[in-house]
PDB file of C-alpha atoms in Angstrom:
ATOM      1  CA  MET A 665       5.643 -18.818   7.822  1.00 61.00           C
ATOM      2  CA  THR A 666       7.568 -18.440   4.582  1.00 62.00           C
ATOM      3  CA  THR A 667       9.031 -15.056   3.742  1.00 70.00           C
ATOM      4  CA  GLU A 668       6.969 -15.034   0.543  1.00 73.00           C
ATOM      5  CA  ASN A 669       3.813 -14.650   2.636  1.00 89.00           C
ATOM      6  CA  LEU A 670       5.083 -11.847   4.861  1.00 96.00           C
ATOM      7  CA  ASN A 671       3.282  -8.533   4.477  1.00 98.00           C
ATOM      8  CA  ALA A 672       2.820  -5.533   6.754  1.00 98.00           C
ATOM      9  CA  ALA A 673      -0.726  -5.236   5.418  1.00 98.00           C
ATOM     10  CA  ALA A 674      -1.662  -8.002   7.852  1.00 98.00           C
ATOM     11  CA  SER A 675      -1.374  -5.394  10.617  1.00 98.00           C
ATOM     12  CA  GLY A 676      -4.443  -3.534   9.357  1.00 98.00           C
ATOM     13  CA  THR A 677      -4.655   0.100   8.279  1.00 98.00           C
ATOM     14  CA  PHE A 678      -5.083   3.548   9.787  1.00 98.00           C
ATOM     15  CA  THR A 679      -5.723   6.842   8.036  1.00 98.00           C
ATOM     16  CA  ILE A 680      -3.435   9.623   9.322  1.00 98.00           C
ATOM     17  CA  GLY A 681      -5.040  13.058   9.345  1.00 98.00           C
ATOM     18  CA  GLY A 682      -8.121  11.679   7.638  1.00 97.00           C
ATOM     19  CA  ASP A 683      -6.489  11.215   4.235  1.00 97.00           C
ATOM     20  CA  LEU A 684      -3.209   9.246   4.495  1.00 98.00           C
ATOM     21  CA  LYS A 685      -3.990   5.539   4.632  1.00 98.00           C
ATOM     22  CA  VAL A 686      -1.080   3.406   5.829  1.00 98.00           C
ATOM     23  CA  ASN A 687      -0.454  -0.128   6.983  1.00 98.00           C
ATOM     24  CA  ARG A 688      -0.222   0.104  10.760  1.00 98.00           C
ATOM     25  CA  LEU A 689       3.119  -1.702  11.111  1.00 98.00           C
ATOM     26  CA  GLY A 690       5.696   0.761   9.850  1.00 98.00           C
ATOM     27  CA  TYR A 691       9.458   1.189  10.018  1.00 98.00           C
ATOM     28  CA  GLY A 692      11.596   3.558  12.107  1.00 98.00           C
ATOM     29  CA  SER A 693      14.911   4.592  10.592  1.00 98.00           C
ATOM     30  CA  MET A 694      16.965   5.668  13.613  1.00 97.00           C
ATOM     31  CA  GLN A 695      19.031   2.467  13.669  1.00 96.00           C
ATOM     32  CA  LEU A 696      20.258   3.062  10.126  1.00 97.00           C
ATOM     33  CA  THR A 697      22.876   5.493  11.435  1.00 98.00           C
ATOM     34  CA  GLY A 698      26.189   5.066  13.260  1.00 98.00           C
ATOM     35  CA  GLN A 699      26.736   4.469  16.957  1.00 97.00           C
ATOM     36  CA  GLY A 700      24.989   7.009  19.138  1.00 97.00           C
ATOM     37  CA  VAL A 701      22.712   7.858  16.175  1.00 98.00           C
ATOM     38  CA  TRP A 702      25.715   9.724  14.773  1.00 98.00           C
ATOM     39  CA  GLY A 703      27.306   9.442  11.356  1.00 98.00           C
ATOM     40  CA  ASP A 704      27.078   6.752   8.729  1.00 98.00           C
ATOM     41  CA  PRO A 705      26.133   3.125   9.402  1.00 97.00           C
ATOM     42  CA  LYS A 706      28.786   0.405   9.505  1.00 96.00           C
ATOM     43  CA  ASP A 707      27.170  -1.231   6.482  1.00 97.00           C
ATOM     44  CA  PRO A 708      25.508   1.348   4.202  1.00 97.00           C
ATOM     45  CA  ASP A 709      24.629  -1.303   1.614  1.00 98.00           C
ATOM     46  CA  GLU A 710      22.692  -3.320   4.209  1.00 98.00           C
ATOM     47  CA  ALA A 711      20.886  -0.135   5.268  1.00 98.00           C
ATOM     48  CA  VAL A 712      19.706   0.326   1.690  1.00 98.00           C
ATOM     49  CA  ARG A 713      18.648  -3.334   1.512  1.00 98.00           C
ATOM     50  CA  VAL A 714      16.652  -2.975   4.745  1.00 98.00           C
ATOM     51  CA  LEU A 715      14.700  -0.019   3.395  1.00 98.00           C
ATOM     52  CA  GLN A 716      14.011  -1.697   0.078  1.00 98.00           C
ATOM     53  CA  ARG A 717      12.987  -4.918   1.800  1.00 98.00           C
ATOM     54  CA  ALA A 718      10.630  -3.029   4.119  1.00 98.00           C
ATOM     55  CA  VAL A 719       8.741  -1.561   1.161  1.00 98.00           C
ATOM     56  CA  GLU A 720       8.798  -4.946  -0.572  1.00 98.00           C
ATOM     57  CA  LEU A 721       7.081  -6.404   2.521  1.00 98.00           C
ATOM     58  CA  GLY A 722       4.257  -3.882   2.408  1.00 98.00           C
ATOM     59  CA  VAL A 723       5.602  -1.215   4.753  1.00 98.00           C
ATOM     60  CA  ASN A 724       4.264   2.102   3.474  1.00 98.00           C
ATOM     61  CA  PHE A 725       4.892   4.254   6.542  1.00 98.00           C
ATOM     62  CA  ILE A 726       8.520   5.157   7.294  1.00 98.00           C
ATOM     63  CA  ASP A 727       9.451   7.400  10.203  1.00 98.00           C
ATOM     64  CA  THR A 728      12.691   9.375  10.229  1.00 98.00           C
ATOM     65  CA  ALA A 729      14.143  12.680  11.493  1.00 98.00           C
ATOM     66  CA  ASP A 730      16.633  15.308  10.417  1.00 98.00           C
ATOM     67  CA  SER A 731      18.630  14.582  13.586  1.00 98.00           C
ATOM     68  CA  TYR A 732      19.261  10.907  12.768  1.00 98.00           C
ATOM     69  CA  GLY A 733      22.873  11.123  11.702  1.00 98.00           C
ATOM     70  CA  PRO A 734      22.149  14.046  11.368  1.00 98.00           C
ATOM     71  CA  PHE A 735      20.526  13.789   7.915  1.00 97.00           C
ATOM     72  CA  VAL A 736      22.056  10.338   7.315  1.00 98.00           C
ATOM     73  CA  ALA A 737      18.764   8.440   7.618  1.00 98.00           C
ATOM     74  CA  GLU A 738      16.899  10.835   5.329  1.00 98.00           C
ATOM     75  CA  GLN A 739      19.595  10.583   2.667  1.00 98.00           C
ATOM     76  CA  LEU A 740      19.632   6.783   2.890  1.00 98.00           C
ATOM     77  CA  ILE A 741      15.864   6.721   2.411  1.00 98.00           C
ATOM     78  CA  ARG A 742      16.212   8.769  -0.756  1.00 98.00           C
ATOM     79  CA  LYS A 743      19.072   6.615  -2.039  1.00 98.00           C
ATOM     80  CA  ALA A 744      17.164   3.385  -1.420  1.00 98.00           C
ATOM     81  CA  LEU A 745      13.625   4.317  -2.397  1.00 98.00           C
ATOM     82  CA  HIS A 746      13.502   7.388  -4.643  1.00 98.00           C
ATOM     83  CA  PRO A 747      11.475   7.719  -6.833  1.00 98.00           C
ATOM     84  CA  TYR A 748       8.951   6.720  -4.179  1.00 98.00           C
ATOM     85  CA  LYS A 749       5.959   4.441  -4.607  1.00 98.00           C
ATOM     86  CA  ASP A 750       2.693   6.373  -4.746  1.00 97.00           C
ATOM     87  CA  ASP A 751       1.412   4.937  -1.458  1.00 97.00           C
ATOM     88  CA  LEU A 752       4.639   5.412   0.550  1.00 98.00           C
ATOM     89  CA  ILE A 753       4.286   7.922   3.390  1.00 98.00           C
ATOM     90  CA  ILE A 754       7.507   9.335   4.854  1.00 98.00           C
ATOM     91  CA  ALA A 755       7.245  11.140   8.181  1.00 98.00           C
ATOM     92  CA  THR A 756      10.144  13.203   9.440  1.00 98.00           C
ATOM     93  CA  LYS A 757      10.863  15.495  12.397  1.00 98.00           C
ATOM     94  CA  ALA A 758      12.753  18.623  13.371  1.00 98.00           C
ATOM     95  CA  GLY A 759      13.434  20.346  16.669  1.00 98.00           C
ATOM     96  CA  LEU A 760      16.382  18.442  18.140  1.00 98.00           C
ATOM     97  CA  THR A 761      19.929  19.561  17.385  1.00 98.00           C
ATOM     98  CA  ARG A 762      23.011  17.358  17.565  1.00 97.00           C
ATOM     99  CA  SER A 763      26.506  18.182  18.786  1.00 96.00           C
ATOM    100  CA  GLY A 764      27.785  14.613  18.994  1.00 97.00           C
ATOM    101  CA  PRO A 765      26.827  10.957  19.605  1.00 98.00           C
ATOM    102  CA  ASN A 766      23.852  10.494  21.946  1.00 97.00           C
ATOM    103  CA  ASP A 767      23.524  14.260  22.441  1.00 97.00           C
ATOM    104  CA  TRP A 768      20.102  15.783  21.778  1.00 98.00           C
ATOM    105  CA  ARG A 769      19.113  19.407  22.454  1.00 97.00           C
ATOM    106  CA  PRO A 770      15.752  20.987  21.639  1.00 98.00           C
ATOM    107  CA  VAL A 771      15.667  24.090  19.437  1.00 98.00           C
ATOM    108  CA  GLY A 772      12.263  25.347  18.351  1.00 98.00           C
ATOM    109  CA  ARG A 773      12.978  28.780  16.960  1.00 98.00           C
ATOM    110  CA  PRO A 774      10.707  29.337  13.957  1.00 98.00           C
ATOM    111  CA  GLU A 775      13.564  30.168  11.567  1.00 98.00           C
ATOM    112  CA  TYR A 776      15.383  26.980  12.591  1.00 98.00           C
ATOM    113  CA  LEU A 777      12.318  24.758  12.117  1.00 98.00           C
ATOM    114  CA  ARG A 778      11.733  26.279   8.672  1.00 98.00           C
ATOM    115  CA  GLN A 779      15.369  25.737   7.695  1.00 98.00           C
ATOM    116  CA  GLN A 780      15.209  22.091   8.764  1.00 98.00           C
ATOM    117  CA  ALA A 781      11.965  21.515   6.899  1.00 98.00           C
ATOM    118  CA  GLU A 782      13.554  22.895   3.737  1.00 98.00           C
ATOM    119  CA  LEU A 783      16.613  20.692   4.234  1.00 98.00           C
ATOM    120  CA  SER A 784      14.454  17.602   4.808  1.00 98.00           C
ATOM    121  CA  LEU A 785      12.572  18.313   1.586  1.00 98.00           C
ATOM    122  CA  ARG A 786      15.913  18.459  -0.222  1.00 98.00           C
ATOM    123  CA  HIS A 787      17.467  15.432   1.456  1.00 98.00           C
ATOM    124  CA  LEU A 788      14.390  13.269   0.955  1.00 98.00           C
ATOM    125  CA  GLY A 789      13.773  14.489  -2.584  1.00 98.00           C
ATOM    126  CA  LEU A 790      10.207  15.533  -1.821  1.00 98.00           C
ATOM    127  CA  GLU A 791       8.081  18.490  -2.807  1.00 98.00           C
ATOM    128  CA  ARG A 792       5.910  18.032   0.272  1.00 98.00           C
ATOM    129  CA  ILE A 793       6.425  16.166   3.556  1.00 98.00           C
ATOM    130  CA  ASP A 794       3.278  14.211   4.388  1.00 98.00           C
ATOM    131  CA  LEU A 795       3.816  14.215   8.166  1.00 98.00           C
ATOM    132  CA  PHE A 796       6.189  16.719   9.776  1.00 99.00           C
ATOM    133  CA  GLN A 797       6.631  16.277  13.520  1.00 98.00           C
ATOM    134  CA  LEU A 798       7.974  18.680  16.133  1.00 98.00           C
ATOM    135  CA  HIS A 799      10.639  16.403  17.633  1.00 98.00           C
ATOM    136  CA  ARG A 800      10.495  18.136  21.019  1.00 98.00           C
ATOM    137  CA  ILE A 801       8.742  21.218  22.323  1.00 98.00           C
ATOM    138  CA  ASP A 802      11.417  23.805  23.089  1.00 98.00           C
ATOM    139  CA  PRO A 803      10.633  25.265  26.548  1.00 98.00           C
ATOM    140  CA  GLN A 804      12.536  28.441  25.615  1.00 98.00           C
ATOM    141  CA  VAL A 805      10.222  29.286  22.704  1.00 98.00           C
ATOM    142  CA  PRO A 806       6.452  29.945  22.885  1.00 98.00           C
ATOM    143  CA  LEU A 807       4.549  26.937  21.574  1.00 98.00           C
ATOM    144  CA  GLU A 808       2.460  29.155  19.309  1.00 98.00           C
ATOM    145  CA  ASP A 809       5.669  30.311  17.607  1.00 98.00           C
ATOM    146  CA  GLN A 810       6.902  26.771  17.039  1.00 98.00           C
ATOM    147  CA  LEU A 811       3.638  25.328  15.755  1.00 98.00           C
ATOM    148  CA  GLY A 812       2.705  28.595  14.084  1.00 98.00           C
ATOM    149  CA  GLU A 813       5.704  28.220  11.781  1.00 98.00           C
ATOM    150  CA  LEU A 814       4.755  24.627  10.978  1.00 98.00           C
ATOM    151  CA  GLU A 815       1.235  25.812  10.197  1.00 98.00           C
ATOM    152  CA  LYS A 816       2.707  28.397   7.799  1.00 98.00           C
ATOM    153  CA  LEU A 817       4.674  25.619   6.098  1.00 98.00           C
ATOM    154  CA  ARG A 818       1.488  23.598   5.841  1.00 98.00           C
ATOM    155  CA  GLN A 819      -0.387  26.502   4.265  1.00 98.00           C
ATOM    156  CA  GLU A 820       2.488  26.931   1.803  1.00 98.00           C
ATOM    157  CA  GLY A 821       2.083  23.298   0.751  1.00 98.00           C
ATOM    158  CA  LYS A 822       5.487  22.193   2.033  1.00 98.00           C
ATOM    159  CA  ILE A 823       4.056  19.881   4.675  1.00 98.00           C
ATOM    160  CA  ARG A 824       0.714  18.086   4.726  1.00 98.00           C
ATOM    161  CA  HIS A 825       0.107  17.179   8.360  1.00 98.00           C
ATOM    162  CA  ILE A 826       1.661  18.190  11.677  1.00 99.00           C
ATOM    163  CA  GLY A 827       2.618  15.842  14.515  1.00 98.00           C
ATOM    164  CA  LEU A 828       4.172  16.057  17.975  1.00 98.00           C
ATOM    165  CA  SER A 829       6.703  13.932  19.832  1.00 98.00           C
ATOM    166  CA  GLU A 830       7.046  13.292  23.580  1.00 98.00           C
ATOM    167  CA  VAL A 831       4.148  15.409  24.786  1.00 98.00           C
ATOM    168  CA  SER A 832       1.625  15.312  27.609  1.00 98.00           C
ATOM    169  CA  VAL A 833      -2.152  15.370  27.265  1.00 98.00           C
ATOM    170  CA  GLU A 834      -2.093  19.001  28.372  1.00 98.00           C
ATOM    171  CA  GLU A 835       0.475  19.896  25.706  1.00 98.00           C
ATOM    172  CA  LEU A 836      -1.616  18.130  23.070  1.00 98.00           C
ATOM    173  CA  HIS A 837      -4.639  20.187  24.104  1.00 98.00           C
ATOM    174  CA  GLU A 838      -2.615  23.408  23.931  1.00 98.00           C
ATOM    175  CA  ALA A 839      -1.155  22.475  20.534  1.00 98.00           C
ATOM    176  CA  SER A 840      -4.589  21.614  19.147  1.00 98.00           C
ATOM    177  CA  LYS A 841      -5.710  25.199  19.801  1.00 98.00           C
ATOM    178  CA  ILE A 842      -2.943  26.390  17.453  1.00 98.00           C
ATOM    179  CA  THR A 843      -3.172  23.867  14.610  1.00 98.00           C
ATOM    180  CA  LYS A 844      -4.610  20.474  13.801  1.00 98.00           C
ATOM    181  CA  ILE A 845      -2.454  17.666  15.206  1.00 98.00           C
ATOM    182  CA  ALA A 846      -2.484  14.466  13.160  1.00 98.00           C
ATOM    183  CA  SER A 847      -0.112  12.329  15.249  1.00 99.00           C
ATOM    184  CA  VAL A 848       1.718  11.985  18.543  1.00 98.00           C
ATOM    185  CA  GLN A 849       4.885   9.959  19.072  1.00 98.00           C
ATOM    186  CA  ASN A 850       5.807   8.961  22.631  1.00 98.00           C
ATOM    187  CA  LEU A 851       7.752   6.233  24.358  1.00 97.00           C
ATOM    188  CA  TYR A 852       5.318   3.342  24.793  1.00 97.00           C
ATOM    189  CA  ASN A 853       5.748  -0.418  24.829  1.00 95.00           C
ATOM    190  CA  LEU A 854       4.737  -3.532  26.715  1.00 94.00           C
ATOM    191  CA  SER A 855       6.882  -2.665  29.715  1.00 91.00           C
ATOM    192  CA  THR A 856       6.627   1.158  29.725  1.00 93.00           C
ATOM    193  CA  ARG A 857       3.187   2.746  29.564  1.00 95.00           C
ATOM    194  CA  LYS A 858       3.570   6.215  31.045  1.00 96.00           C
ATOM    195  CA  ALA A 859       1.845   7.603  27.939  1.00 98.00           C
ATOM    196  CA  GLU A 860      -1.365   5.636  28.560  1.00 97.00           C
ATOM    197  CA  ALA A 861      -3.445   8.795  29.091  1.00 98.00           C
ATOM    198  CA  LEU A 862      -2.091  10.270  25.860  1.00 98.00           C
ATOM    199  CA  LEU A 863      -2.981   7.091  23.980  1.00 98.00           C
ATOM    200  CA  GLN A 864      -6.546   7.311  25.259  1.00 98.00           C
ATOM    201  CA  GLU A 865      -6.727  10.951  24.184  1.00 98.00           C
ATOM    202  CA  ALA A 866      -5.410  10.021  20.733  1.00 98.00           C
ATOM    203  CA  GLU A 867      -8.064   7.332  20.407  1.00 98.00           C
ATOM    204  CA  LYS A 868     -10.772   9.820  21.341  1.00 98.00           C
ATOM    205  CA  HIS A 869      -9.762  12.207  18.565  1.00 98.00           C
ATOM    206  CA  GLU A 870      -8.588   9.698  15.902  1.00 98.00           C
ATOM    207  CA  ILE A 871      -5.000  10.893  16.211  1.00 98.00           C
ATOM    208  CA  ALA A 872      -2.264   8.471  15.165  1.00 99.00           C
ATOM    209  CA  PHE A 873      -0.233   7.226  18.142  1.00 98.00           C
ATOM    210  CA  ILE A 874       3.303   6.251  17.118  1.00 98.00           C
ATOM    211  CA  PRO A 875       5.073   4.366  19.926  1.00 98.00           C
ATOM    212  CA  TRP A 876       8.834   4.664  19.781  1.00 95.00           C
ATOM    213  CA  PHE A 877      11.043   1.913  21.221  1.00 93.00           C
ATOM    214  CA  PRO A 878       8.133  -0.503  20.602  1.00 91.00           C
ATOM    215  CA  LEU A 879      10.151  -3.731  20.901  1.00 88.00           C
ATOM    216  CA  ALA A 880      11.282  -3.160  24.485  1.00 83.00           C
ATOM    217  CA  THR A 881      10.249  -5.904  26.881  1.00 82.00           C
ATOM    218  CA  GLY A 882      12.757  -5.406  29.696  1.00 81.00           C
ATOM    219  CA  LYS A 883      12.419  -7.726  32.667  1.00 85.00           C
ATOM    220  CA  LEU A 884       9.065  -8.936  31.338  1.00 88.00           C
ATOM    221  CA  ALA A 885      10.937 -11.296  28.988  1.00 85.00           C
ATOM    222  CA  ARG A 886      12.620 -13.160  31.864  1.00 90.00           C
ATOM    223  CA  GLU A 887      12.567 -16.928  31.554  1.00 91.00           C
ATOM    224  CA  GLY A 888       9.486 -18.529  33.010  1.00 90.00           C
ATOM    225  CA  GLY A 889       7.442 -15.337  33.049  1.00 90.00           C
ATOM    226  CA  PRO A 890       4.108 -14.822  31.270  1.00 91.00           C
ATOM    227  CA  LEU A 891       5.687 -13.228  28.189  1.00 93.00           C
ATOM    228  CA  ASP A 892       8.233 -16.034  27.915  1.00 93.00           C
ATOM    229  CA  GLU A 893       5.500 -18.645  28.285  1.00 95.00           C
ATOM    230  CA  ILE A 894       3.240 -17.047  25.664  1.00 96.00           C
ATOM    231  CA  SER A 895       6.142 -16.563  23.236  1.00 96.00           C
ATOM    232  CA  LYS A 896       7.204 -20.207  23.465  1.00 96.00           C
ATOM    233  CA  ARG A 897       3.655 -21.461  23.060  1.00 96.00           C
ATOM    234  CA  LEU A 898       3.199 -19.306  19.945  1.00 97.00           C
ATOM    235  CA  ASP A 899       6.668 -20.228  18.634  1.00 97.00           C
ATOM    236  CA  ALA A 900       7.496 -16.528  18.527  1.00 97.00           C
ATOM    237  CA  LYS A 901      10.105 -14.197  19.965  1.00 95.00           C
ATOM    238  CA  PRO A 902       9.163 -11.959  22.927  1.00 94.00           C
ATOM    239  CA  ALA A 903       9.629  -8.845  20.787  1.00 95.00           C
ATOM    240  CA  GLN A 904       7.214 -10.222  18.186  1.00 97.00           C
ATOM    241  CA  VAL A 905       4.612 -10.853  20.869  1.00 97.00           C
ATOM    242  CA  ALA A 906       5.176  -7.340  22.201  1.00 95.00           C
ATOM    243  CA  LEU A 907       4.539  -5.918  18.722  1.00 97.00           C
ATOM    244  CA  ALA A 908       1.419  -8.044  18.290  1.00 97.00           C
ATOM    245  CA  TRP A 909       0.167  -6.737  21.643  1.00 97.00           C
ATOM    246  CA  LEU A 910       0.727  -3.124  20.530  1.00 98.00           C
ATOM    247  CA  LEU A 911      -1.167  -3.686  17.290  1.00 98.00           C
ATOM    248  CA  ARG A 912      -4.114  -5.127  19.173  1.00 97.00           C
ATOM    249  CA  ARG A 913      -3.929  -2.595  22.015  1.00 97.00           C
ATOM    250  CA  SER A 914      -5.430   0.252  19.978  1.00 98.00           C
ATOM    251  CA  PRO A 915      -6.653   0.885  16.424  1.00 98.00           C
ATOM    252  CA  VAL A 916      -4.737   4.197  16.334  1.00 98.00           C
ATOM    253  CA  MET A 917      -1.415   2.514  17.214  1.00 98.00           C
ATOM    254  CA  LEU A 918       1.277   2.668  14.506  1.00 98.00           C
ATOM    255  CA  PRO A 919       4.377   0.799  15.755  1.00 98.00           C
ATOM    256  CA  ILE A 920       7.612   1.645  13.936  1.00 98.00           C
ATOM    257  CA  PRO A 921      10.159  -1.019  14.946  1.00 97.00           C
ATOM    258  CA  GLY A 922      13.608  -0.216  13.613  1.00 97.00           C
ATOM    259  CA  THR A 923      16.494  -2.460  12.675  1.00 97.00           C
ATOM    260  CA  SER A 924      19.692  -2.377  10.662  1.00 97.00           C
ATOM    261  CA  THR A 925      19.441  -5.925   9.244  1.00 97.00           C
ATOM    262  CA  VAL A 926      17.122  -7.577   6.751  1.00 98.00           C
ATOM    263  CA  ALA A 927      16.841 -10.724   8.886  1.00 97.00           C
ATOM    264  CA  HIS A 928      15.570  -8.771  11.884  1.00 97.00           C
ATOM    265  CA  LEU A 929      13.217  -6.787   9.661  1.00 98.00           C
ATOM    266  CA  ASP A 930      11.602 -10.015   8.469  1.00 98.00           C
ATOM    267  CA  GLU A 931      11.127 -11.084  12.112  1.00 97.00           C
ATOM    268  CA  ASN A 932       9.410  -7.806  12.917  1.00 98.00           C
ATOM    269  CA  ILE A 933       7.017  -8.062   9.972  1.00 98.00           C
ATOM    270  CA  GLU A 934       6.058 -11.567  11.136  1.00 98.00           C
ATOM    271  CA  ALA A 935       4.449  -9.897  14.157  1.00 98.00           C
ATOM    272  CA  ALA A 936       1.761  -8.491  11.858  1.00 98.00           C
ATOM    273  CA  HIS A 937       0.594 -12.066  11.287  1.00 97.00           C
ATOM    274  CA  LEU A 938       0.708 -13.091  14.958  1.00 97.00           C
ATOM    275  CA  GLN A 939      -2.737 -13.578  16.456  1.00 95.00           C
ATOM    276  CA  LEU A 940      -3.087 -13.260  20.229  1.00 97.00           C
ATOM    277  CA  SER A 941      -5.979 -14.971  21.961  1.00 97.00           C
ATOM    278  CA  ASP A 942      -8.190 -12.875  24.221  1.00 97.00           C
ATOM    279  CA  GLU A 943      -6.640 -14.597  27.224  1.00 97.00           C
ATOM    280  CA  ASP A 944      -3.061 -13.945  26.096  1.00 97.00           C
ATOM    281  CA  PHE A 945      -3.846 -10.320  25.306  1.00 97.00           C
ATOM    282  CA  GLU A 946      -5.415  -9.765  28.722  1.00 96.00           C
ATOM    283  CA  THR A 947      -2.455 -11.433  30.434  1.00 95.00           C
ATOM    284  CA  LEU A 948      -0.020  -9.160  28.602  1.00 95.00           C
ATOM    285  CA  ASP A 949      -2.216  -6.133  29.190  1.00 94.00           C
ATOM    286  CA  LYS A 950      -1.791  -6.550  32.933  1.00 92.00           C
ATOM    287  CA  LEU A 951       2.004  -6.631  32.699  1.00 89.00           C
ATOM    288  CA  SER A 952       4.306  -3.642  33.102  1.00 77.00           C
ATOM    289  CA  GLU A 953       7.503  -2.957  34.958  1.00 59.00           C
TER     290      GLU A 953
END
């Protein structure tokens, strides 16, 4: 396939919260930061090119967080893409603090979540955040206080929809009693499917399911295995096949593969065009580590 024909629209669409229509293959911005998701990237100019190329290829759903850098990813998004295209949806998160590389600590105090929402609005150059996600539930703070503050922000017009990250089915049920939940974001990929029950619950209620770390294949990509065999037969990379499997796995699935290079971005978007046969899909569906 030539790069001229690449387009994320080939992945199909999903409407988040009933009113935000996006192409299902999006982009996750965590890899745009420095090592350990801390500080600036080694090549800031390439980071800008990646974001601009993603939008050029039809990506209209970008996922980020205040803690990526912190704030580095949000500021890069603004630098690369502001003023934003009318159909571009930027989702961000708050609720994890940073004290150094690879260090993540949940803080869900209402005043902190409000502060971070205000900072994200400023850093992204937005008047309203379309999807604001609680990055982690803070076990030290009542859930109704955490989501109650997000609901206040929603009523004030500062955020449009509310999402959750790394939650159980039970936590989703509890959260849904407090406010409407438009999305959930959990670890889920071809090799790791501990969130299967949550995915099924999301399907039942038309909630967007955003799998993070979607390209992981682990030992499933070993030479001679089913994934290796299917990838070679389709003239594709294992990660591309894994993305194609995710897109077919559920209509509510919104994969957000991240990368820091334009070349790798193009490879990821190719997965939107990859068609798996029923037999290949069923073979992959039975795999997991």
